[in-house]
């Protein structure tokens, strides 16, 4: 499990051109949800393209521990025999969700309205992250939570015996909180209503509808109002998981900053609640095109083509775009270092409670590599040095955070001196094939 193993130091070196096709793995958000909704259906859900990263494998194990049968065929197809809404068994061991905030928060929601207890833990990163944002609304259904001080894991949830439906306005822009409430609402009678002021990724809503739940979304003056009718019988599905835009971000950004590059990243999910980075890069002047745009499984999909873009300019990223690119700010800050002028990122307080404090982790590493960064509680500004002018040369701490490790390794491909990370191990949580995929494009990324 990531964070439990020996650190894997890695370094990244100035590379010639990156060329070729980068087939990134399946979407992490959709992979977790496929397993959980499969486990809550009656019958067999068949999943292809599942992300086989540690985060998702931990969710698969959790679903088994709660009574679902989860098997992987030799060809990489996953089959989930679900127990039905309200059918979870009480796990007889602690559920270890490793590094995954999405895994633990969604599973807590999914079990909170069943009459079982479960104890959750994670790695050193996950055990620092706030859980009250999920346990507060789960308490409204009648679930009880006892954890460490500050609402941290390890934590036991005792599910509600007679759950009540809930009307809840999500106080922070978080798809995990929204999803936990909706999944809890599945086993409550009547209508559960979730209101969000800023639209966050909507995979849970789309997939619940796909599994046959009655769910509606309305944009109102109050915000986005999502209404779910409880106690449906979910129908098992065949799911082809689209490739992850958050993983695509790494080869795309690497190509934009590495001289002469031309990289195709096919079949990327471009759900508008996820695609903010690509819009931002285009506004900065990136040579990034969408080819072969189409719909697959109800999600917009395209092939991304990224070419070396030496004339990118820093921009002010609109704060209202933050939720649609929340996981991509670390790698954006790397591209910003290679652009001319300032890139201003505001309204991003949530970055401080991810797998690491991502503003702190990136600002510290960028400064160590010769890039000026200003930061405050919910904002940061990267002062671009322009193509070819990023010094590099430092070792950065990845803080058990896959996206911090990958971002600095992207940076080293085009900086004057190599960039190192103290531990590339966490990359396996979301992008287990990052090293061979980048090497095949021509990236010089080494262990040690
Ligand atoms: C996710 C939601 C986001 C994101 C995470 C995946 C999801 O977290 O950062 O990587 O799948 O719902 P928040 O809900 O904390 O914003």
PDB file of C-alpha atoms and ligand atoms in Angstrom, residues 28-29 33 102 105-106 129 133 173-177 179 201 326-327 350 354-355 403, ligand 1:
ATOM      1  CA  UNK A  28     -10.245   7.171 -11.023  1.00  0.00           C
ATOM      2  CA  UNK A  29     -13.531   8.811 -10.003  1.00  0.00           C
ATOM      3  CA  UNK A  33     -18.093   4.598  -8.397  1.00  0.00           C
ATOM      4  CA  UNK A 102     -12.591   9.366  -2.549  1.00  0.00           C
ATOM      5  CA  UNK A 105     -15.671   9.090   1.873  1.00  0.00           C
ATOM      6  CA  UNK A 106     -17.846   7.362  -0.724  1.00  0.00           C
ATOM      7  CA  UNK A 129      -7.529  14.580   6.138  1.00  0.00           C
ATOM      8  CA  UNK A 133     -17.299  17.188   6.105  1.00  0.00           C
ATOM      9  CA  UNK A 173     -17.216  22.500  -3.266  1.00  0.00           C
ATOM     10  CA  UNK A 174     -16.683  18.733  -2.956  1.00  0.00           C
ATOM     11  CA  UNK A 175     -17.914  15.928  -5.166  1.00  0.00           C
ATOM     12  CA  UNK A 176     -16.872  13.480  -2.474  1.00  0.00           C
ATOM     13  CA  UNK A 177     -19.209  15.056   0.083  1.00  0.00           C
ATOM     14  CA  UNK A 179     -21.543  11.718  -3.445  1.00  0.00           C
ATOM     15  CA  UNK A 201     -17.891  16.519 -10.953  1.00  0.00           C
ATOM     16  CA  UNK A 326      -9.116  20.970  -8.795  1.00  0.00           C
ATOM     17  CA  UNK A 327      -6.685  18.054  -9.174  1.00  0.00           C
ATOM     18  CA  UNK A 350      -9.576  23.020  -1.138  1.00  0.00           C
ATOM     19  CA  UNK A 354      -5.965  17.088  -0.626  1.00  0.00           C
ATOM     20  CA  UNK A 355      -3.537  14.150  -0.364  1.00  0.00           C
ATOM     21  CA  UNK A 403       0.086  14.412  -8.239  1.00  0.00           C
TER      22      UNK A 403
HETATM   23  C1  LIG B   1     -13.129  13.319  -6.406  1.00  0.00           C
HETATM   24  C2  LIG B   1     -13.431  14.571  -5.954  1.00  0.00           C
HETATM   25  C3  LIG B   1     -12.420  15.597  -5.668  1.00  0.00           C
HETATM   26  C4  LIG B   1     -11.066  15.234  -6.270  1.00  0.00           C
HETATM   27  C5  LIG B   1     -10.709  13.786  -6.038  1.00  0.00           C
HETATM   28  C6  LIG B   1     -11.752  12.895  -6.693  1.00  0.00           C
HETATM   29  C7  LIG B   1     -14.238  12.373  -6.652  1.00  0.00           C
HETATM   30  O1  LIG B   1     -12.266  15.720  -4.276  1.00  0.00           O
HETATM   31  O2  LIG B   1     -10.049  16.065  -5.720  1.00  0.00           O
HETATM   32  O3  LIG B   1      -9.441  13.481  -6.591  1.00  0.00           O
HETATM   33  O4  LIG B   1     -14.014  11.336  -7.315  1.00  0.00           O
HETATM   34  O5  LIG B   1     -15.361  12.650  -6.197  1.00  0.00           O
HETATM   35  P1  LIG B   1     -13.188  16.689  -3.374  1.00  0.00           P
HETATM   36  O6  LIG B   1     -14.548  16.125  -3.326  1.00  0.00           O
HETATM   37  O7  LIG B   1     -12.528  16.676  -2.021  1.00  0.00           O
HETATM   38  O8  LIG B   1     -13.110  18.021  -4.041  1.00  0.00           O
END
